Coordinates of C-alpha atoms in Angstrom, one line a residue:
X1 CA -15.7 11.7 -6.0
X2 CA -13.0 10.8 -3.5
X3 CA -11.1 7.8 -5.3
X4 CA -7.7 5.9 -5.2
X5 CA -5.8 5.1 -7.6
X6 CA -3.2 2.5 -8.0
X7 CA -0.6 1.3 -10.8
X8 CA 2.8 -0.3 -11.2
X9 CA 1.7 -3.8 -11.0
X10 CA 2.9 -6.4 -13.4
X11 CA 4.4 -9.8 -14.4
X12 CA 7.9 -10.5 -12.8
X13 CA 10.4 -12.9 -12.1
X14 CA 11.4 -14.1 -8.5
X15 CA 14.3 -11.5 -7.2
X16 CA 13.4 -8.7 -9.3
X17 CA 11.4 -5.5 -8.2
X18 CA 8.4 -3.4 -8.5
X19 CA 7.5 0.1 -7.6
X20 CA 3.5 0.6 -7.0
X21 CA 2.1 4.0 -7.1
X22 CA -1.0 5.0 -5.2
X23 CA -2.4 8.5 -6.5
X24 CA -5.4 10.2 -4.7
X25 CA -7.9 12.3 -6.4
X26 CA -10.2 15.0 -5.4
X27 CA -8.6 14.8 -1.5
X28 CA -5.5 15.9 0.0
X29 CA -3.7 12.4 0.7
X30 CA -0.8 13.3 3.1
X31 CA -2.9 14.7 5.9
X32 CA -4.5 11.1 6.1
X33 CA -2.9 7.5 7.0
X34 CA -2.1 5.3 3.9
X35 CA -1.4 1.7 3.9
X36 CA -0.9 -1.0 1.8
X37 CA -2.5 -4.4 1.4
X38 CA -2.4 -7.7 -0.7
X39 CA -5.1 -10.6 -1.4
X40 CA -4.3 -13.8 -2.7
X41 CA -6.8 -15.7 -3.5
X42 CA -8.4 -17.5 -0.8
X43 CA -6.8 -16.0 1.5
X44 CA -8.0 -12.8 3.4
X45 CA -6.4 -9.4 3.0
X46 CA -3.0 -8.8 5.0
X47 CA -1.2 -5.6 6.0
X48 CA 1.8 -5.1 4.0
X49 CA 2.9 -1.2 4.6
X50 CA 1.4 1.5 6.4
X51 CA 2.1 5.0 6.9
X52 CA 0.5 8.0 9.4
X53 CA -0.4 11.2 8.4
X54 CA 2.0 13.7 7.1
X55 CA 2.3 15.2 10.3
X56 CA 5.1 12.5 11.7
X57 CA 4.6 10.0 8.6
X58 CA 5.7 7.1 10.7
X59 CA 5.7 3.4 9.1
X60 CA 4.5 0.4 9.9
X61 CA 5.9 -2.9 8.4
X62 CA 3.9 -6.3 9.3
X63 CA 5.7 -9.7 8.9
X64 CA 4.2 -10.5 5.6
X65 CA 7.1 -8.6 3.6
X66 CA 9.3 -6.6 6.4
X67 CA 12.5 -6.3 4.9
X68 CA 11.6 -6.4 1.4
X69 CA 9.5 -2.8 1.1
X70 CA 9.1 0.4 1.7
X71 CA 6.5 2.8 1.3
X72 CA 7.2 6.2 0.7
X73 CA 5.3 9.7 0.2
X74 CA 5.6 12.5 -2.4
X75 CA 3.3 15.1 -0.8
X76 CA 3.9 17.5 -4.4
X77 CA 2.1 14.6 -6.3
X78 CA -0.4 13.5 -4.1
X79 CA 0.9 10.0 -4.3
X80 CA 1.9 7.5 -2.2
X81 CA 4.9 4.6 -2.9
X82 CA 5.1 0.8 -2.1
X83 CA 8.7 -0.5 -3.4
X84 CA 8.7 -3.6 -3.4
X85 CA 12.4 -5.8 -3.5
X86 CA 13.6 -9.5 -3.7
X87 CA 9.9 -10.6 -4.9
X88 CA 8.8 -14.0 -4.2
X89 CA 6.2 -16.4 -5.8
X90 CA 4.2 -16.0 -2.6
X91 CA 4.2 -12.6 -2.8
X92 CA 1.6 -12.7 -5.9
X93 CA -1.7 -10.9 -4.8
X94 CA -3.7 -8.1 -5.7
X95 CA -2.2 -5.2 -4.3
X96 CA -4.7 -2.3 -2.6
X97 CA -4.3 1.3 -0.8
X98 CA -6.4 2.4 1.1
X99 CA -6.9 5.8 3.2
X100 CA -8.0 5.9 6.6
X101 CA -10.1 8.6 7.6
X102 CA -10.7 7.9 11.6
X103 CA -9.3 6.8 14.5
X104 CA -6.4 4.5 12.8
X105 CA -4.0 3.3 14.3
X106 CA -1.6 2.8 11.4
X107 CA 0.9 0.5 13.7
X108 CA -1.3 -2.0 13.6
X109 CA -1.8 -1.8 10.0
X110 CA -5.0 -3.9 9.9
X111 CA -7.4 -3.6 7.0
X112 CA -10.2 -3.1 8.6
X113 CA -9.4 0.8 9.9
X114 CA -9.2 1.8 6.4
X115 CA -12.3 3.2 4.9
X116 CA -11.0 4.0 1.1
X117 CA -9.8 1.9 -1.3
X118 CA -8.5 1.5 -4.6
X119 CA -9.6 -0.7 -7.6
X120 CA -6.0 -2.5 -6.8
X121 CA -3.3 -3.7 -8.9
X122 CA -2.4 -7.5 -9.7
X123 CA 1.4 -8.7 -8.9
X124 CA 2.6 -11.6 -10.4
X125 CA 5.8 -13.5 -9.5
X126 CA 7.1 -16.2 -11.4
X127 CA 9.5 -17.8 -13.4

């Protein structure tokens, strides 16, 4: 079964930092689009990070945290990065990868081209 997997969330203080991981089982991940996205509750999911395919492995950073992340691949561990800096009390979500399979257009970074997805990993900021 094709499946996501992410970790690395946790309980932090405003300022401070978090790395997520994103690992992919049973599929090759690099030779697909990744991105990153965050739910707060009631709110709908947003675009935080994306990256294309391993072929160019552009990026993609929306306005929700541009600045404060980066995402990253490590093609030897099937796993793609999200580190995330200067964390803010907004910035508390549920965090999610997801893989794109066709026709994304991972500029845009919009949930909605992104057909796999992880169970997701809760981020907490506060003091």
């Amino acid at each position: 079964q094709v499946q996501l997997v992410e970790s690395g969330g946790g309980l932090v203080q405003p300022g401070e930092s978090l790395k997520l991981s994103c690992v992919g089982s049973r599929f090759t991940l690099h030779i697909y689009p990744v991105g990153w996205f965050r739910q707060a509750p009631g709110k709908e999911r947003e675009g935080v990070s994306c990256i294309s395919s391993h072929i160019d492995n552009k990026t993609s950073y929306p306005d929700s945290m541009r600045g404060r992340v980066t995402i990253s691949r490590d093609q030897s561990k099937n796993t793609v990065y999200l580190q995330m800096n200067n964390l803010k009390p907004e910035d508390t979500a549920v965090y999610y990868c997801a893989m794109g399979m066709f026709g994304v257009n991972y500029s845009s970074c919009s949930p909605d081209q992104y057909d796999i997805w992880g169970q997701g990993t809760q981020v907490t900021v506060s003091s």
